Structure formats: structure tokens, C-alpha cells
Amino acid sequence: MYALNSSKIEITTFFLIGIPGLEHVHVWISVPICFMYLVAILGNCTILFVIRTEPSLHAPMYYFLSMLAVSDLGLSLSSFPTMLRIFVFNATGISPNACFAQEFFIHGFTDMESSVLLVMSFDRFLAIRNPLRYSSILTNARVAKMGLVFLIKSMLLVLPFPFTLKKLTYCRKSLLSHSYCLHQDVMKLACSDNTINFFYGFFVALCMMSDSVFIAVSYVFILKTVMGIGSHKERLKALNTCVSHICAVLIFYVPIIALASMHRFGKHKSPVAMILIADIFLLVPPLMNPIVYCVKTRQIREKVWGKLGLK
């Protein structure tokens, strides 16, 4: 756990945490957790497979949905190893390098999902505002370039995290407060100056939260456009095309806002509640997004049933 380095005791192993007080039933808690991961991975792979193999779904809206599924898969696969080790094998130790790598991928795919949700709101606004020019503005080539830009931007944005954390010295404290590694969580364990990490982490958080502001602005314009439609039936039809995206936005941002609020304003916050919300943040969006889009999007639902041989 500790190594002698420059006359200081330096930590060489971090320890993650499951659910405090329920360690004796971790193996039973692992059953629904593993089931949720399995459904999330299968669901998102199904979405990707159906969109890839169905020419009728080769359209901007479904390409953006594919990007969302890739982000959800990335989040699931990034957090699954440590969740499995903690709840099934009661192995809470993790090396610093493995921890830094995990937080890089978690933050990277989180930012990517936030960016995809933003551009999906723009997609819905464009489809409602200019339906006749929609396909000429959002061509397949432009959508592919946007996806590549999102991926590069998200990874470059969080690329400094592992390197700045690696430069810090860790001593005395080694217990993290979640079941996976997060930048702000690891940073607090350092006994050396972490000012750069603090301000850069704050900058990354602002970038991601700005996406939610622009999403809200997009829906203000969407509502303004919808209110200008004369037919009540057409207004409902236009709004119905946004329901799946609104659900995805709420599923993604509500746990983040709740966790941030508890950190900032919770005077007597429960550690268990914070751990559960943090776990919900990584478990629920990848699980629910494929379900929501299959239920609310007729084209996706029909193609999935078709692949399964059902009507």
C-alpha cells in the first residue's frame, strides 16, 4: 500500500468503496447491478446493429442516436470492471495508473454524451423549424464529421487529467468515495498542491454544464416554433418527436445536478445517498436510453422487433 519515496510515505494503492454498511450483502447487490450492465450493453449494441443494418435508418437522427449508444457503451465498459470487483469479489484496491485511466475514459465519454445530447437538440430544432431543408443541411458527411469532432474534442478536453493527477503526491489518505475513479475524488487525496487540477477540473465541468444551458435554449426555440404551428394536431406531432430526447436529457443531467447540489448545499449529506446517486449516474443512462428510444421511436421499435422475428 505504501512505498518510501524521497523521505515521504507515498500511497501506491487507492481503495474504492461499495455501499457502506451493506458490505455483507454486496454479492447479492451485484446481481441487479450485473443485470443492469448486461441489459445496457445488449441494448446499446442492438441499437447500433439495427441502425447499421437497416438502410431506412441511415438518417441524421439515427446517426446521432448511434453516437449516444457509443457514449453509453463507453460509460458502461469504463465503470464495469471496478463495480464487478467491488460487489462480486470484494476487491476494492486499484493502482493509481489504472485509476487515472478509468477516470479519463469516464470523464471523456461523459463529455461526449453531453455533446451528443446538445447536437440532438439542435437536430430536433432544425427538423421542426426547416423540415424541407433538413436533409440538405444535415448531410451524412456532415454528421460523420460532427461525430468525429465530438470524439476528438471530448478526449482532448480530459486528456490532461491523468497526467496532472500523476504529478501529485498521495500520502496519508487512500480511500476514495465512489465505486469508480473520478477526477475530483482522486484530486482530494493529494497532499501536494493541486491548484492546477482544481481550476482545470472546474473548467471542464463548466464546459459540460454549458451544454445543458444550450440544450435548454434550443428547447425555448423549439417551443416558440411549435407555438407558431396552426394545427393543434401538428403541434402535438412535432413535440412528440422530442419526447425521447427530453427523457435522455433528464436521465443524464438529473443525477449530475443532484450530486452537485448535495456536494455544494448538503450540510448533513448522507454518504450512502451520494454513492447511490453517483452509481445511478453511470448505471441508469446507458440502461434507459435504448429502452426509451425503442418505446418512443416507432421506426426503431419496428426494426428491433423485426430483427427478433416479432411483429
Coordinates of C-alpha atoms in Angstrom, one line a residue:
M1 CA 0.0 0.0 0.0
Y2 CA 2.8 2.4 0.8
A3 CA 6.3 3.0 -0.7
L4 CA 9.2 5.0 0.7
N5 CA 9.9 7.9 -1.7
S6 CA 12.0 11.0 -1.0
S7 CA 11.6 10.6 2.8
K8 CA 7.8 10.6 2.4
I9 CA 5.3 7.8 2.7
E10 CA 3.6 7.7 -0.7
I11 CA 0.5 5.7 -1.4
T12 CA 0.7 3.1 -4.2
T13 CA -2.8 1.7 -4.0
F14 CA -6.2 3.5 -3.8
F15 CA -9.3 1.9 -2.3
L16 CA -12.7 2.3 -3.8
I17 CA -15.9 1.9 -1.8
G18 CA -19.1 -0.1 -2.3
I19 CA -22.2 0.7 -0.2
P20 CA -21.1 1.5 3.4
G21 CA -22.9 -0.7 6.0
L22 CA -24.0 -3.2 3.4
E23 CA -20.7 -5.0 2.7
H24 CA -22.1 -8.3 3.9
V25 CA -24.7 -8.2 1.1
H26 CA -22.5 -6.9 -1.7
V27 CA -22.6 -10.2 -3.5
W28 CA -26.5 -10.0 -3.6
I29 CA -26.4 -6.4 -4.7
S30 CA -24.1 -7.4 -7.5
V31 CA -26.9 -9.5 -9.1
P32 CA -29.1 -6.5 -10.2
I33 CA -26.0 -4.4 -10.9
C34 CA -24.6 -7.0 -13.3
F35 CA -28.1 -7.4 -14.8
M36 CA -28.3 -3.7 -15.5
Y37 CA -24.9 -3.7 -17.1
L38 CA -25.9 -6.7 -19.3
V39 CA -29.1 -5.0 -20.4
A40 CA -27.3 -1.7 -21.0
I41 CA -24.6 -3.3 -23.2
L42 CA -27.0 -5.5 -25.1
G43 CA -29.5 -2.7 -25.6
N44 CA -26.9 -0.3 -27.0
C45 CA -25.3 -2.9 -29.1
T46 CA -28.8 -3.7 -30.5
I47 CA -29.4 -0.1 -31.3
L48 CA -26.0 0.1 -33.2
F49 CA -26.7 -3.1 -35.0
V50 CA -30.2 -2.2 -36.1
I51 CA -29.1 1.3 -37.4
R52 CA -26.1 -0.2 -39.1
T53 CA -28.1 -2.9 -41.0
E54 CA -31.3 -1.0 -41.8
P55 CA -30.9 1.4 -44.8
S56 CA -34.1 3.2 -43.8
L57 CA -32.4 4.3 -40.6
H58 CA -29.4 5.8 -42.3
A59 CA -30.5 9.4 -41.4
P60 CA -29.0 12.1 -39.2
M61 CA -31.4 11.5 -36.3
Y62 CA -30.4 7.8 -36.1
Y63 CA -26.7 8.5 -36.6
F64 CA -26.8 10.8 -33.6
L65 CA -28.6 8.0 -31.7
S66 CA -25.7 5.7 -32.7
M67 CA -23.3 8.3 -31.2
L68 CA -25.3 8.3 -28.0
A69 CA -25.2 4.5 -27.9
V70 CA -21.4 4.5 -28.3
S71 CA -21.1 7.0 -25.4
D72 CA -23.3 4.8 -23.2
L73 CA -21.3 1.7 -24.1
G74 CA -18.1 3.6 -23.2
L75 CA -19.5 4.6 -19.9
S76 CA -20.7 1.1 -19.1
L77 CA -17.4 -0.6 -20.1
S78 CA -15.3 2.0 -18.3
S79 CA -17.0 1.5 -14.9
F80 CA -18.0 -2.1 -15.1
P81 CA -14.6 -3.7 -14.1
T82 CA -14.3 -1.9 -10.7
M83 CA -18.0 -2.3 -9.9
L84 CA -17.7 -6.0 -10.6
R85 CA -14.5 -6.4 -8.4
I86 CA -16.1 -4.5 -5.5
F87 CA -19.5 -6.1 -5.4
V88 CA -18.7 -9.7 -6.5
F89 CA -15.1 -10.2 -5.3
N90 CA -14.9 -7.6 -2.5
A91 CA -11.6 -6.4 -4.1
T92 CA -11.5 -2.6 -3.5
G93 CA -7.9 -1.9 -4.3
I94 CA -6.8 -0.2 -7.5
S95 CA -3.4 1.0 -8.7
P96 CA -3.0 4.8 -9.4
N97 CA -2.3 4.2 -13.1
A98 CA -5.5 2.1 -13.5
C99 CA -7.4 4.7 -11.6
F100 CA -6.2 7.5 -13.7
A101 CA -7.0 5.6 -16.9
Q102 CA -10.5 4.8 -15.7
E103 CA -11.3 8.4 -14.8
F104 CA -10.0 9.5 -18.2
F105 CA -12.5 7.3 -20.0
I106 CA -15.4 8.0 -17.7
H107 CA -15.0 11.8 -18.0
G108 CA -14.3 11.5 -21.7
F109 CA -17.4 9.5 -22.5
T110 CA -19.5 11.7 -20.1
D111 CA -18.5 14.8 -22.0
M112 CA -19.1 13.1 -25.3
E113 CA -22.6 12.1 -24.3
S114 CA -23.3 15.7 -23.2
S115 CA -22.1 17.0 -26.6
V116 CA -24.3 14.4 -28.4
L117 CA -27.4 15.4 -26.4
L118 CA -26.7 19.0 -27.3
V119 CA -26.4 18.4 -31.1
M120 CA -29.5 16.1 -30.9
S121 CA -31.5 19.1 -29.5
F122 CA -30.2 21.2 -32.5
D123 CA -31.3 18.3 -34.8
R124 CA -34.8 18.4 -33.4
F125 CA -35.0 22.2 -33.7
L126 CA -33.8 22.0 -37.3
A127 CA -36.3 19.2 -38.2
I128 CA -39.2 21.2 -36.8
R129 CA -38.1 24.7 -38.0
N130 CA -37.0 23.8 -41.5
P131 CA -38.2 20.3 -42.4
L132 CA -37.8 20.9 -46.2
R133 CA -34.1 21.9 -45.8
Y134 CA -33.3 19.4 -43.0
S135 CA -31.8 16.7 -45.2
S136 CA -29.8 19.2 -47.3
I137 CA -28.3 20.9 -44.2
L138 CA -27.6 17.7 -42.1
T139 CA -26.0 15.5 -44.8
N140 CA -24.4 12.2 -43.8
A141 CA -21.0 13.5 -44.4
R142 CA -21.6 16.5 -42.1
V143 CA -23.0 14.2 -39.4
A144 CA -19.9 11.9 -39.6
K145 CA -17.6 14.9 -39.3
M146 CA -19.6 16.1 -36.3
G147 CA -19.2 12.8 -34.6
L148 CA -15.5 12.7 -35.2
V149 CA -15.2 16.3 -33.8
F150 CA -17.1 15.3 -30.7
L151 CA -14.9 12.3 -30.0
I152 CA -11.7 14.2 -30.5
K153 CA -12.9 17.2 -28.5
S154 CA -14.1 15.1 -25.6
M155 CA -10.9 13.1 -25.4
L156 CA -8.6 16.1 -25.8
L157 CA -10.6 18.0 -23.1
V158 CA -9.9 15.4 -20.4
L159 CA -6.5 14.2 -21.7
P160 CA -4.6 16.4 -19.1
F161 CA -6.4 14.7 -16.2
P162 CA -4.3 11.6 -15.9
F163 CA -1.0 13.5 -16.4
T164 CA -1.8 16.3 -13.9
L165 CA -3.0 13.7 -11.3
K166 CA 0.1 11.6 -11.8
K167 CA 2.3 14.6 -10.9
L168 CA 0.6 14.9 -7.5
T169 CA 1.9 13.2 -4.3
Y170 CA -0.5 11.0 -2.4
C171 CA 0.0 10.3 1.2
R172 CA -2.0 9.6 4.4
K173 CA -5.4 9.2 2.6
S174 CA -6.1 6.4 0.2
L175 CA -9.9 5.8 0.4
L176 CA -12.0 7.1 -2.5
S177 CA -15.7 7.9 -2.0
H178 CA -17.2 6.1 -5.0
S179 CA -17.1 2.7 -6.7
Y180 CA -15.1 4.1 -9.6
C181 CA -12.4 6.8 -10.0
L182 CA -13.4 10.4 -10.7
H183 CA -11.0 13.3 -11.1
Q184 CA -12.4 15.5 -8.3
D185 CA -12.4 12.4 -5.9
V186 CA -8.8 11.4 -6.6
M187 CA -7.6 15.0 -6.5
K188 CA -8.8 15.4 -2.9
L189 CA -6.4 12.6 -1.8
A190 CA -3.3 14.5 -2.8
C191 CA -1.1 16.0 -0.1
S192 CA 0.7 18.3 -2.6
D193 CA -0.6 21.4 -4.3
N194 CA -3.5 20.6 -6.6
T195 CA -4.5 24.1 -7.7
I196 CA -4.0 23.4 -11.4
N197 CA -6.2 20.3 -11.1
F198 CA -8.9 22.2 -9.3
F199 CA -9.2 25.0 -11.8
Y200 CA -8.9 22.8 -14.9
G201 CA -11.5 20.4 -13.4
F202 CA -13.7 23.4 -12.8
F203 CA -13.2 24.5 -16.5
V204 CA -14.2 21.0 -17.8
A205 CA -17.3 21.0 -15.6
L206 CA -18.3 24.4 -16.9
C207 CA -17.9 23.2 -20.5
M208 CA -20.2 20.2 -19.8
M209 CA -22.8 22.2 -17.9
S210 CA -22.8 24.8 -20.7
D211 CA -24.1 22.0 -22.9
S212 CA -27.2 21.8 -20.7
V213 CA -27.7 25.6 -21.0
F214 CA -27.6 25.4 -24.8
I215 CA -30.0 22.4 -24.7
A216 CA -32.4 24.5 -22.7
V217 CA -32.1 27.4 -25.1
S218 CA -32.7 25.0 -28.1
Y219 CA -36.0 23.9 -26.5
V220 CA -37.0 27.5 -26.0
F221 CA -36.7 28.0 -29.7
I222 CA -38.4 24.6 -30.4
L223 CA -41.4 25.7 -28.2
K224 CA -41.5 29.1 -29.9
T225 CA -41.6 27.3 -33.3
V226 CA -44.2 24.8 -32.3
M227 CA -46.5 27.5 -30.9
G228 CA -46.4 29.1 -34.3
I229 CA -47.9 26.0 -35.9
G230 CA -51.6 26.5 -36.6
S231 CA -52.9 23.0 -36.2
H232 CA -53.1 21.6 -32.7
K233 CA -52.6 18.1 -34.1
E234 CA -49.4 19.1 -35.9
R235 CA -48.1 20.8 -32.7
L236 CA -48.5 17.6 -30.7
K237 CA -46.9 15.6 -33.5
A238 CA -43.9 18.0 -33.6
L239 CA -43.5 17.9 -29.8
N240 CA -43.8 14.1 -29.8
T241 CA -40.6 13.8 -31.9
C242 CA -38.8 15.4 -29.0
V243 CA -40.1 13.2 -26.2
S244 CA -37.3 10.6 -26.4
H245 CA -34.6 13.2 -26.4
I246 CA -36.1 15.1 -23.4
C247 CA -36.2 11.8 -21.5
A248 CA -32.5 11.1 -22.4
V249 CA -31.5 14.7 -21.2
L250 CA -33.4 14.3 -17.9
I251 CA -31.9 10.8 -17.3
F252 CA -28.4 12.1 -17.9
Y253 CA -28.5 15.5 -16.2
V254 CA -30.7 15.0 -13.2
P255 CA -28.2 12.7 -11.3
I256 CA -25.4 15.1 -12.1
I257 CA -27.3 18.1 -10.8
A258 CA -28.5 16.2 -7.7
L259 CA -24.9 15.1 -6.9
A260 CA -23.5 18.6 -7.4
S261 CA -26.2 20.1 -5.3
M262 CA -25.6 17.7 -2.5
H263 CA -21.9 18.4 -2.6
R264 CA -22.5 22.2 -2.6
F265 CA -25.5 22.7 -0.3
G266 CA -25.9 19.4 1.7
K267 CA -24.9 20.3 5.3
H268 CA -25.7 16.8 6.6
K269 CA -25.5 14.9 3.4
S270 CA -25.7 11.1 3.6
P271 CA -22.6 9.3 2.2
V272 CA -24.8 6.4 1.2
A273 CA -27.2 8.7 -0.7
M274 CA -24.3 10.3 -2.6
I275 CA -22.8 6.9 -3.5
L276 CA -26.2 5.7 -4.8
I277 CA -26.7 8.8 -6.9
A278 CA -23.2 8.5 -8.3
D279 CA -23.8 4.9 -9.2
I280 CA -27.2 5.8 -10.8
F281 CA -25.3 8.4 -12.9
L282 CA -23.3 5.6 -14.6
L283 CA -25.8 2.8 -14.5
V284 CA -29.2 4.4 -15.5
P285 CA -28.5 6.4 -18.7
P286 CA -26.8 3.5 -20.6
L287 CA -29.7 1.2 -19.3
M288 CA -32.6 3.5 -20.0
N289 CA -31.6 5.3 -23.3
P290 CA -32.1 2.2 -25.5
I291 CA -35.3 1.4 -23.8
V292 CA -36.7 4.9 -24.1
Y293 CA -35.8 5.1 -27.8
C294 CA -37.2 1.7 -28.5
V295 CA -40.5 2.5 -26.8
K296 CA -41.0 6.1 -28.1
T297 CA -39.5 5.8 -31.6
R298 CA -41.7 3.7 -33.8
Q299 CA -39.1 3.2 -36.5
I300 CA -36.5 1.8 -34.1
R301 CA -39.2 -0.3 -32.3
E302 CA -40.4 -1.9 -35.5
K303 CA -36.9 -2.7 -36.8
V304 CA -35.9 -4.2 -33.4
W305 CA -39.0 -6.4 -33.3
G306 CA -38.3 -7.3 -37.0
K307 CA -34.8 -8.5 -36.1
L308 CA -36.2 -10.6 -33.3
G309 CA -38.8 -12.1 -35.6
L310 CA -41.7 -10.4 -33.8
K311 CA -44.4 -8.3 -35.2

